Coordinates of C-alpha atoms in Angstrom, one line a residue:
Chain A
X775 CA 146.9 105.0 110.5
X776 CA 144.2 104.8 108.2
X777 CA 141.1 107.0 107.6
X778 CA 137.8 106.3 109.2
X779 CA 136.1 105.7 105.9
X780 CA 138.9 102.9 104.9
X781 CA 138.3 101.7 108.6
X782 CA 135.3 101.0 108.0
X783 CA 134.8 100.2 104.2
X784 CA 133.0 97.0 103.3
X785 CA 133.4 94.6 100.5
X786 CA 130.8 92.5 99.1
X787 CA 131.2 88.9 99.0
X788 CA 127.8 87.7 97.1
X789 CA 124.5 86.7 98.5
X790 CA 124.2 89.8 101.1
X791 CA 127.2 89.5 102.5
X792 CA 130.1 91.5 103.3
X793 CA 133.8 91.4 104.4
X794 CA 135.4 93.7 106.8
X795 CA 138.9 94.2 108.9
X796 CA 137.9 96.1 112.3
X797 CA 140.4 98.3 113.2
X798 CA 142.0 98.3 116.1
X799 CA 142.3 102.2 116.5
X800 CA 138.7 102.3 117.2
X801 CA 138.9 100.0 120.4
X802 CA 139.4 100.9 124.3
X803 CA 141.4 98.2 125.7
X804 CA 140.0 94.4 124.2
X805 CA 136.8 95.9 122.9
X806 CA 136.2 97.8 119.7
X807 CA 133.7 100.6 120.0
X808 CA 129.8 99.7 119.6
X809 CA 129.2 103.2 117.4
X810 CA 132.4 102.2 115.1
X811 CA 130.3 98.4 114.6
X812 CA 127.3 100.2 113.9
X813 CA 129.1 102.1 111.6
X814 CA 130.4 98.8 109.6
X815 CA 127.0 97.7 109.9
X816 CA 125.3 100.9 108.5
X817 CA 127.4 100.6 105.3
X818 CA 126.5 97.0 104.3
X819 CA 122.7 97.7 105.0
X820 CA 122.6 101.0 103.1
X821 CA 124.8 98.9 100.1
X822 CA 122.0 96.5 100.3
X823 CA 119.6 99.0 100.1
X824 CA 118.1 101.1 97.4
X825 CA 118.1 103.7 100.1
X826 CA 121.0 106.1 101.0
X827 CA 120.6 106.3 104.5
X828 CA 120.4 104.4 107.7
X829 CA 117.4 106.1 109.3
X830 CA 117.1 103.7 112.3
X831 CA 119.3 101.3 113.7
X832 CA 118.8 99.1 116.6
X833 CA 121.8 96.8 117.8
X834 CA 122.1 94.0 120.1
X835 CA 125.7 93.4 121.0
X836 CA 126.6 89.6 122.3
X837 CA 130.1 89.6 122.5
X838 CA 133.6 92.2 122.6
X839 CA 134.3 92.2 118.9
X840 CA 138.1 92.1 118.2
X841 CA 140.2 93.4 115.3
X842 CA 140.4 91.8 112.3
X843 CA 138.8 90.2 110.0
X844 CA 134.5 90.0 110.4
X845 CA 131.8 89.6 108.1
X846 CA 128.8 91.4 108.1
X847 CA 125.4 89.4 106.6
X848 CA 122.4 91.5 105.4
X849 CA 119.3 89.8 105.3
X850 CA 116.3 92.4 103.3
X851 CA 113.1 92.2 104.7
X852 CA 110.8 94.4 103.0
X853 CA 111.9 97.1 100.9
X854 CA 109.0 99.8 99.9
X855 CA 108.9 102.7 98.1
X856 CA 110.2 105.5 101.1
X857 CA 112.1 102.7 103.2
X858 CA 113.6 99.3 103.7
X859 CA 114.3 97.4 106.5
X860 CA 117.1 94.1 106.8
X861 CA 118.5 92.2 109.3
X862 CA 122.4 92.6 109.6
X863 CA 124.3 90.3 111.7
X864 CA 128.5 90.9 112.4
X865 CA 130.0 87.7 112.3
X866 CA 133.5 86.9 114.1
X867 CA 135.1 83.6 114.3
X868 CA 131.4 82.1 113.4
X869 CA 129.7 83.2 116.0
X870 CA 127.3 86.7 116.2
X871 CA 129.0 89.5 117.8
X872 CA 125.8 92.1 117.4
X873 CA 122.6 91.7 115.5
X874 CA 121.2 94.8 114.3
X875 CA 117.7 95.7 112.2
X876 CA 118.3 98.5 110.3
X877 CA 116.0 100.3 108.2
X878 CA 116.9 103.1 105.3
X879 CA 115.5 105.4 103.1
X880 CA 116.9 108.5 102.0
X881 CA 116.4 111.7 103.4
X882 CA 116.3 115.2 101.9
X883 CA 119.7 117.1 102.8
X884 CA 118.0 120.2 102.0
X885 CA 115.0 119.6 104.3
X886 CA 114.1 122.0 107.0
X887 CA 112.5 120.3 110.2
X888 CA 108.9 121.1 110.6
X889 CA 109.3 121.3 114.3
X890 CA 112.0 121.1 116.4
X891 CA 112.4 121.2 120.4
X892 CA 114.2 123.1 122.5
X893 CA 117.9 123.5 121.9
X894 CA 120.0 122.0 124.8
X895 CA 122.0 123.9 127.0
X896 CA 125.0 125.2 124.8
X897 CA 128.5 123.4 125.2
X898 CA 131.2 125.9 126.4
X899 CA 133.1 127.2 123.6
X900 CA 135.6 124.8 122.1
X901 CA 139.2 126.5 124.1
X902 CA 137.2 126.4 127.5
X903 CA 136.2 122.3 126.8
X904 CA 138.3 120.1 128.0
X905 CA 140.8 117.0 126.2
X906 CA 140.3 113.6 127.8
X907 CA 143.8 111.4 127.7
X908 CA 142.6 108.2 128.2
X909 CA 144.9 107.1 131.8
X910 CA 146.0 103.8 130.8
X911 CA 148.0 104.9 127.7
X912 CA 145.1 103.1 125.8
X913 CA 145.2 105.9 122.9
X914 CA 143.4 104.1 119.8
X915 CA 140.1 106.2 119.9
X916 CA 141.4 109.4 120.9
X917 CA 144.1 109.5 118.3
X918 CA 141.3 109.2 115.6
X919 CA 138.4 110.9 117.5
X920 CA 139.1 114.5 119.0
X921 CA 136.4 115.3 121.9
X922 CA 136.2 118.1 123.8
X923 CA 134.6 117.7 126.6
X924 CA 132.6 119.8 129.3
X925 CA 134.6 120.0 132.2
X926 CA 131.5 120.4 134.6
X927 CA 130.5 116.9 133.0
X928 CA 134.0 115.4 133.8
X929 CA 133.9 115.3 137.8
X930 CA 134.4 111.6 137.9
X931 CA 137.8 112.0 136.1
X932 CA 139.1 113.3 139.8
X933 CA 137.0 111.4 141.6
X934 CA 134.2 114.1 142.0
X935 CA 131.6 112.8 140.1
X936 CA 128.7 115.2 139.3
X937 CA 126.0 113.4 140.2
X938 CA 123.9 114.0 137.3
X939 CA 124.2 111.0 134.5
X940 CA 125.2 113.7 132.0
X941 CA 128.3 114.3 129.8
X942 CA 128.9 116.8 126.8
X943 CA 131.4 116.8 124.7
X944 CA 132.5 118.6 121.2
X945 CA 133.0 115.8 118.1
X946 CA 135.2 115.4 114.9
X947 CA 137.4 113.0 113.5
X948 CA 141.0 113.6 113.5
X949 CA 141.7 112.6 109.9
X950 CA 139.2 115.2 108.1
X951 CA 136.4 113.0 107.8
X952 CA 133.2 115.2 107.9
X953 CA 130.0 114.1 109.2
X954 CA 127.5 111.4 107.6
X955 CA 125.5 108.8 108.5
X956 CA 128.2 107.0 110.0
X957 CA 130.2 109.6 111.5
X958 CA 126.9 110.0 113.5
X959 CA 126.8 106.0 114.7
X960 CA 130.2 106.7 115.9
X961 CA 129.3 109.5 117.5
X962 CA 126.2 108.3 119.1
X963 CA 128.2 105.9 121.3
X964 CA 131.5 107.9 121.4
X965 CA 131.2 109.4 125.0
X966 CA 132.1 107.7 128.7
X967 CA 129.1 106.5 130.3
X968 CA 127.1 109.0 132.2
X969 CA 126.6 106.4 134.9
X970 CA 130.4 107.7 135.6
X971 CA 129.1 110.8 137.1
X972 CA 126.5 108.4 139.2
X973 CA 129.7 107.1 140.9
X974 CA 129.9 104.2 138.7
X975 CA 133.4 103.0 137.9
X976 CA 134.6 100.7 135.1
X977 CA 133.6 99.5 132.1
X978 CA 129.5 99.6 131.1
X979 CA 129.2 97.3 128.3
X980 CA 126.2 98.3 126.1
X981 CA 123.2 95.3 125.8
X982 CA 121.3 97.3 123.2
X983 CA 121.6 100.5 121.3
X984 CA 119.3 102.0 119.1
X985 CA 119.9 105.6 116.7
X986 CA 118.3 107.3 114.4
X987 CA 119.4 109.3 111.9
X988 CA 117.1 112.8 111.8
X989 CA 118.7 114.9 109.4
X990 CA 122.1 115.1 106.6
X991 CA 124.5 116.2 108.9
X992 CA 126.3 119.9 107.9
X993 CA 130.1 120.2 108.0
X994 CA 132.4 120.6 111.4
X995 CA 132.2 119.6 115.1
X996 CA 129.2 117.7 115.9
X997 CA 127.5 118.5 119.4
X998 CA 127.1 115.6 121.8
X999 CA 124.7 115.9 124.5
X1000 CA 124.5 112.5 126.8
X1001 CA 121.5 111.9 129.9
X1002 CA 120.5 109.1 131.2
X1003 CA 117.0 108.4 133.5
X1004 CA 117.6 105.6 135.7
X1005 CA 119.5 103.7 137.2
X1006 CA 118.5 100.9 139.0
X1007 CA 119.0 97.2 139.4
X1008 CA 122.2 96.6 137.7
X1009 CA 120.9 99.1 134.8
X1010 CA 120.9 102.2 133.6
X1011 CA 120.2 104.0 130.0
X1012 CA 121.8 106.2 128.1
X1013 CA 120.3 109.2 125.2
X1014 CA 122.7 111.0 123.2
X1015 CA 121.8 113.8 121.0
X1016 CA 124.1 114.9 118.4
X1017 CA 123.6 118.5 117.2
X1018 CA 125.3 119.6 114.0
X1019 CA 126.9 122.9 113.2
X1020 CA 124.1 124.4 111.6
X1021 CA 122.3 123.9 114.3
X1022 CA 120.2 121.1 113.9
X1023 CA 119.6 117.6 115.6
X1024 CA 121.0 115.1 113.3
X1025 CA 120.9 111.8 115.7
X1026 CA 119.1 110.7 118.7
X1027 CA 120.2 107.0 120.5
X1028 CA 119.2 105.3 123.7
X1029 CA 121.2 102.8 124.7
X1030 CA 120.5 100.5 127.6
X1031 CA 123.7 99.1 129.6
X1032 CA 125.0 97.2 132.6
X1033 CA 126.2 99.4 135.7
X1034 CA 129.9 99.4 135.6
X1035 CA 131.9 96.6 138.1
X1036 CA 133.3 98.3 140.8
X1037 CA 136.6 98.4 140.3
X1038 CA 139.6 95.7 141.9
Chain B
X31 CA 85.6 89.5 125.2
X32 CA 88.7 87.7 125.8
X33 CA 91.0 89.4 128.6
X34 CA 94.8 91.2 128.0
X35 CA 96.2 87.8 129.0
X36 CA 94.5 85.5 126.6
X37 CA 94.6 87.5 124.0
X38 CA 98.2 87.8 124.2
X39 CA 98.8 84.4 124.8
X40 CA 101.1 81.7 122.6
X41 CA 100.8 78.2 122.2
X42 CA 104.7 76.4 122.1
X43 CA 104.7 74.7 118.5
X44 CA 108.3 73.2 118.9
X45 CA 111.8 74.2 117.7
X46 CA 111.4 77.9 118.3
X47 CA 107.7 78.1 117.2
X48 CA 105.0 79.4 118.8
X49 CA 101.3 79.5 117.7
X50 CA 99.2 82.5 118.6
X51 CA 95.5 84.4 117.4
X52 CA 95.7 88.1 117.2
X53 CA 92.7 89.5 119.1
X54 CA 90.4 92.3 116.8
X55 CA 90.0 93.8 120.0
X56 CA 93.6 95.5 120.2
X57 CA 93.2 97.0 116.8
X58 CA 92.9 100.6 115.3
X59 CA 90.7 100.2 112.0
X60 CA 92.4 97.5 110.1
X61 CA 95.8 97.9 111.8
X62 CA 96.3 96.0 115.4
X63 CA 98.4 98.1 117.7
X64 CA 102.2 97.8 117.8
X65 CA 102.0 97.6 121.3
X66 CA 99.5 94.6 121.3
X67 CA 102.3 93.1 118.4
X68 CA 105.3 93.2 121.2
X69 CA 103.0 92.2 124.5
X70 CA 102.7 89.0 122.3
X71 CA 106.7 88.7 121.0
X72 CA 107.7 89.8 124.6
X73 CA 105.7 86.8 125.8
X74 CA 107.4 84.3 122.9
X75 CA 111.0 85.2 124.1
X76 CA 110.2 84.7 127.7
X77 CA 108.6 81.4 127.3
X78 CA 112.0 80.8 125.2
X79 CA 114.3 82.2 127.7
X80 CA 116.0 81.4 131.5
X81 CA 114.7 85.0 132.2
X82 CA 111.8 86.4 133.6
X83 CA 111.1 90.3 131.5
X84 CA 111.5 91.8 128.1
X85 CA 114.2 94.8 129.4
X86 CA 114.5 95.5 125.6
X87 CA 112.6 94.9 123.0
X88 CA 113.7 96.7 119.2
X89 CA 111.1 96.4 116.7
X90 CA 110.8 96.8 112.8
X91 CA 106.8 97.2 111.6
X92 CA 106.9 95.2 107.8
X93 CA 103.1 95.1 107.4
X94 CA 100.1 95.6 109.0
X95 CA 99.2 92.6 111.1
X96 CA 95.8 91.6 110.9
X97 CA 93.2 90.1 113.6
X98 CA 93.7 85.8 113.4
X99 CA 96.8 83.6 113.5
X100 CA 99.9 84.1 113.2
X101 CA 103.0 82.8 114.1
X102 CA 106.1 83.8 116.3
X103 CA 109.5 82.3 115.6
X104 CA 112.4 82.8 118.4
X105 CA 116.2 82.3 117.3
X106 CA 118.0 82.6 120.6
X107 CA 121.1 84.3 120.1
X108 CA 123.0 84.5 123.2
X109 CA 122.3 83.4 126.7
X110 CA 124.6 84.8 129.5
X111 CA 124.3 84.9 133.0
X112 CA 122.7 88.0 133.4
X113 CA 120.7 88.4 130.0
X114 CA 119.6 86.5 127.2
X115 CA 119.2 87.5 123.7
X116 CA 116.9 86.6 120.8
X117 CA 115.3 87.4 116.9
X118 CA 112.0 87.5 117.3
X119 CA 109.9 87.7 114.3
X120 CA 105.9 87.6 113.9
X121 CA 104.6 85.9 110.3
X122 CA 101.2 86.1 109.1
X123 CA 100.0 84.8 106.0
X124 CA 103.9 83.4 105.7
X125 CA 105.8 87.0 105.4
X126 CA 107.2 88.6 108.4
X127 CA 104.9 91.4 109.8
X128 CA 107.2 92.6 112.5
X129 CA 111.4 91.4 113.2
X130 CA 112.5 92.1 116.7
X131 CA 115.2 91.9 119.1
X132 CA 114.5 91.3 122.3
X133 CA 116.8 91.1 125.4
X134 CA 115.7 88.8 128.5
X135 CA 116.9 89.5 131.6
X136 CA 115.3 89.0 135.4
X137 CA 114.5 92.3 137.5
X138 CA 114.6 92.3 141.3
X139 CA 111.1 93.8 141.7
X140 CA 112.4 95.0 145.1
X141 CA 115.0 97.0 143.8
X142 CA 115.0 100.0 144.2
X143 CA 116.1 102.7 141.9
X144 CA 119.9 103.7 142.5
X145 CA 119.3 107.2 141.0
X146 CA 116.1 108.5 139.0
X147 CA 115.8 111.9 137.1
X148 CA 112.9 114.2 137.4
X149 CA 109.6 113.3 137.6
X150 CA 107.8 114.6 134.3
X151 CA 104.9 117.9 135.5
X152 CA 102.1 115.5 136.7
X153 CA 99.1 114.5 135.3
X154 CA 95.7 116.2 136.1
X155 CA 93.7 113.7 138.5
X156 CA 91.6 111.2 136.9
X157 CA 88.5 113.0 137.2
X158 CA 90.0 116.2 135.8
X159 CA 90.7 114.2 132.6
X160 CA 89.0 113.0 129.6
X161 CA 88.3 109.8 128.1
X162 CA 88.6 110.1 124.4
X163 CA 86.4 108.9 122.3
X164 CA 87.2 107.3 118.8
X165 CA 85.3 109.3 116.4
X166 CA 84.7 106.5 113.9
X167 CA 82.9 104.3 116.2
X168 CA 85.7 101.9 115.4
X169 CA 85.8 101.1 119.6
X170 CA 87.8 97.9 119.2
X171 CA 91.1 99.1 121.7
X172 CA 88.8 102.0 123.8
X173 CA 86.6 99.1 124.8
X174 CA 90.2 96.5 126.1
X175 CA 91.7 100.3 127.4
X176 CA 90.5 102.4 129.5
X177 CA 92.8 105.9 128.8
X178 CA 91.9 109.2 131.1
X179 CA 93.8 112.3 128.6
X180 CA 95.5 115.2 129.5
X181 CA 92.5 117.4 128.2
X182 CA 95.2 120.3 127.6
X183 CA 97.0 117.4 125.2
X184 CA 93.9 116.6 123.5
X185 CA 93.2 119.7 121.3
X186 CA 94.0 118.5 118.2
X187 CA 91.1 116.7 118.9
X188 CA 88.6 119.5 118.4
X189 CA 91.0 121.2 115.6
X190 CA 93.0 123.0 118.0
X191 CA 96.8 121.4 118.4
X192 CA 98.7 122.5 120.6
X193 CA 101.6 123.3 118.3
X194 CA 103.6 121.2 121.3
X195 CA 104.6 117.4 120.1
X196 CA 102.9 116.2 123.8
X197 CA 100.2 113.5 124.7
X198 CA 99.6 112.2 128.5
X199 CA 97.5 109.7 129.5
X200 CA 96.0 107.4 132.7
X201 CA 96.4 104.0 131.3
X202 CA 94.9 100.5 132.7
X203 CA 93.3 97.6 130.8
X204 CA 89.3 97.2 131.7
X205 CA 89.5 93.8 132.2
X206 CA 91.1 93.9 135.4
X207 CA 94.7 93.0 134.2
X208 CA 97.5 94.5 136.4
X209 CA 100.3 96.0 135.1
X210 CA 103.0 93.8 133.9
X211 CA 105.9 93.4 131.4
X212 CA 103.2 93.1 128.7
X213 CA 100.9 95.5 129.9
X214 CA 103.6 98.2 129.3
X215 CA 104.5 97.4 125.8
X216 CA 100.7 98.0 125.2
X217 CA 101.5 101.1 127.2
X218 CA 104.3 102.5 125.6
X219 CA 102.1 102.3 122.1
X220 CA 98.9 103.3 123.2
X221 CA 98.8 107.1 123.1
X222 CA 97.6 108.9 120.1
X223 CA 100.7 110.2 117.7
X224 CA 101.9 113.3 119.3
X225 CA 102.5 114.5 115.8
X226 CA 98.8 115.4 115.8
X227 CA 99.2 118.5 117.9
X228 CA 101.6 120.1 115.4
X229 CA 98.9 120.0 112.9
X230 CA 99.5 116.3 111.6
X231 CA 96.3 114.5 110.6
X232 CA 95.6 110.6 109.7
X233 CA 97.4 107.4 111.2
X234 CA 101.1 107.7 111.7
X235 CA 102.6 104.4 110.4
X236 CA 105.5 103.5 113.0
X237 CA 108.5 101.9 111.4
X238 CA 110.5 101.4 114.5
X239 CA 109.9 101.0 117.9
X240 CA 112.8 100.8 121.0
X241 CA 111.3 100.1 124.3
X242 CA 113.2 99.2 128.1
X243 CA 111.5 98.0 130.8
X244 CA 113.2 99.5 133.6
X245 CA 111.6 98.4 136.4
X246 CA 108.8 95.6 138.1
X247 CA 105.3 97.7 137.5
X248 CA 103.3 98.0 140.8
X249 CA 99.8 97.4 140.4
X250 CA 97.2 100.2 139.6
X251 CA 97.4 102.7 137.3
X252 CA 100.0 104.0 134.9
X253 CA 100.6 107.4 133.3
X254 CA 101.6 107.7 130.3
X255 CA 103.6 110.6 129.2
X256 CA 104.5 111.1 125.2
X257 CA 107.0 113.6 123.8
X258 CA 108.7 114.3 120.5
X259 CA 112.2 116.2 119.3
X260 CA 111.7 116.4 116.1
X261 CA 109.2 116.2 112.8
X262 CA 111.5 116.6 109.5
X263 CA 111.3 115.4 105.7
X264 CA 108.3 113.4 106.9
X265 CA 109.8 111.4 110.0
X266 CA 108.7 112.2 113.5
X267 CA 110.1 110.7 116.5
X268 CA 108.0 110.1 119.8
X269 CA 109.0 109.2 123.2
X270 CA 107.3 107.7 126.3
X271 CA 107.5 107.2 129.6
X272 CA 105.5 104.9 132.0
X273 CA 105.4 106.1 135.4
X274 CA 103.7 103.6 138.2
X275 CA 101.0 103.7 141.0
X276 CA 104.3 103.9 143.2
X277 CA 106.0 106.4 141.2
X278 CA 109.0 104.7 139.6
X279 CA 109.8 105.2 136.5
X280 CA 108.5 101.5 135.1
X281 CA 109.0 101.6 130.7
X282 CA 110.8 104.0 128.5
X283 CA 110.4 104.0 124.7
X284 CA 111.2 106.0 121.2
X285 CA 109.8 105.3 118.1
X286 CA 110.4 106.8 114.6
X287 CA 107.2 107.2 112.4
X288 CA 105.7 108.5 109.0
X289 CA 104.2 112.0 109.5
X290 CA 100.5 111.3 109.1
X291 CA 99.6 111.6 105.7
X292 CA 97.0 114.6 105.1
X293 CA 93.3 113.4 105.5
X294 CA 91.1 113.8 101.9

């Protein structure tokens, strides 16, 4: 089992762009994880870049990618003097699997916000959470990511869904890695879908995902708070916020998704 | 004075190309409006698509566009059943202003809403409200759109933010143009940075916008309700949402932006 940072290392291949082997420990079932893609896709852009980090990133996804070997292919766009913004496309077996635009610039580790909102509610402490064993056996993600989830988010697991599109969960990787920039991607796209708790059953593949990066993220478990607003017509949304341990919101995504199939 | 629908409006040029003149109408000083920019890429990958509405549009501001012609160039990515995806990118004077992706898809505009969250605190009644009047006497946008503000928004207007990152606003186009797919990406761009009631002054440069269109708008008017999380090492984020005349939440949207730089 290798680390998440060799999982998702890059190399460059000339002309913008870059070789990669997804991993399959960051899949659930046939389909590797969006936030572990957008992680992949984060490194090429910022190695692009004269930047450090990926400050926005917005993601179409076209198809399941698989593990393997990809390529990722950064096309720059305009670089200025506080940011720069590309195209980067993951390529498997020729064809696009998710186009991204990702802008960088590098942001100020020691920075304290000017203003920040309201604080949401507080996750129970870490004993009281709750582990989520995936019930198919299907234990890639969760034998690199360790969640801890809040159980009054986790009705749909016995069938007793909340009824509010919300799930919180505690966040680290297994293998030591601390938070960064693409810690955060992973995280932003880490939990169930909220739609779960709507009743919804299955898989929701993601159509588009967009994240910012707000602030250098502090050392230890990362707070993930997920909501959605609507569901309707085959689609609902999803926002995470990702607090770190300092006490500070480090990411923000909305991602917009299919209604899980019922299931057979 | 040309109407929201002409002025929006693209001309096929072949193999992806479509030929378009920016209106000076929908502009802010020298700058158009972002949300102007996306009404006319939203309508370039609908004329390129099976599908009938914009449900998500991601886009990265390069340059300032300017009022005249300009180009928009759709590279269709995927097509599925359900959704189709494209890169949509605006030139001017042959360098890319603005790269999107935008997803196509067809809403039911019978559906309704399978679950919605709260309703944001509702806007005063039109009358209660205050039409804001550009200082500079630049009236370009106030004479397309006619906005009714939240007075207890507005008083960063008269030196007195609020110290709260909020702005809400009536919304319709003068010209008699009913809400519509376009008509909300104008929407979801039209409100004064909320960055200007936390003591922010000057134009706030937006470097990425995510919008969904969640729903079929029905006619009348919208309101417009912006928010922000955070304002750090000179980003801000801002949120909106578009409720409709029959109280549906119809567009949601973040965007991350340059703190406004101070005024000499």
């Amino acid at each position: 089992m290798i680390g998440f940072g060799a999982a998702t290392a890059i190399e460059p291949a000339g002309e913008g762009r870059y070789e990669t082997v997804l991993d399959a420990g960051y899949g659930m079932a046939e389909a590797l994880n969006g936030g572990y893609l957008m992680a992949v896709l984060g490194r090429a852009a910022v190695a692009a870049s004269p930047h450090a980090h990926p400050v926005s990133t917005a993601v179409t996804f076209h198809r399941v990618a698989r593990p393997g070997p990809a390529e990722v292919i950064v096309e720059p766009r305009k670089e200025g003097r506080t940011a720069a913004a590309s195209r980067v496309t993951l390529i498997q077996d020729a064809r696009p699997a998710a186009d991204a635009l990702i802008t960088t610039a590098t942001l100020d580790a020691a920075a304290e916000p000017g203003w920040t909102g309201a604080e949401p509610p507080g996750l129970p402490r870490l004993e009281e959470c709750t582990e989520f064993q995936p019930p198919t056996g299907d234990r890639g993600f969760a034998d690199r990511v360790d969640m801890r989830f809040d159980r009054s988010t986790m009705g749909w697991l016995d069938g007793r869904p909340s009824g509010r599109p919300e799930v919180r969960a505690w966040f680290r990787l297994r293998d030591g890695y601390q938070p960064d920039a693409y810690a955060l991607a992973l995280a932003v796209d880490a939990l169930p879908p909220v739609a779960l708790n709507l009743g919804a059953q299955g898989w929701a593949p993601t159509v588009e995902l967009t994240w910012h990066m707000r602030a250098v993220p502090a050392q230890g478990w990362l707070a993930v708070h997920g909501n959605g607003r609507v569901l309707a017509d085959g689609w609902f949304d999803e926002e995470t916020e990702v607090w770190d341990s300092a006490g500070r919101l480090v990411a923000q995504s909305r991602q917009l998704a299919r209604v899980p199939r019922p299931r057979r």
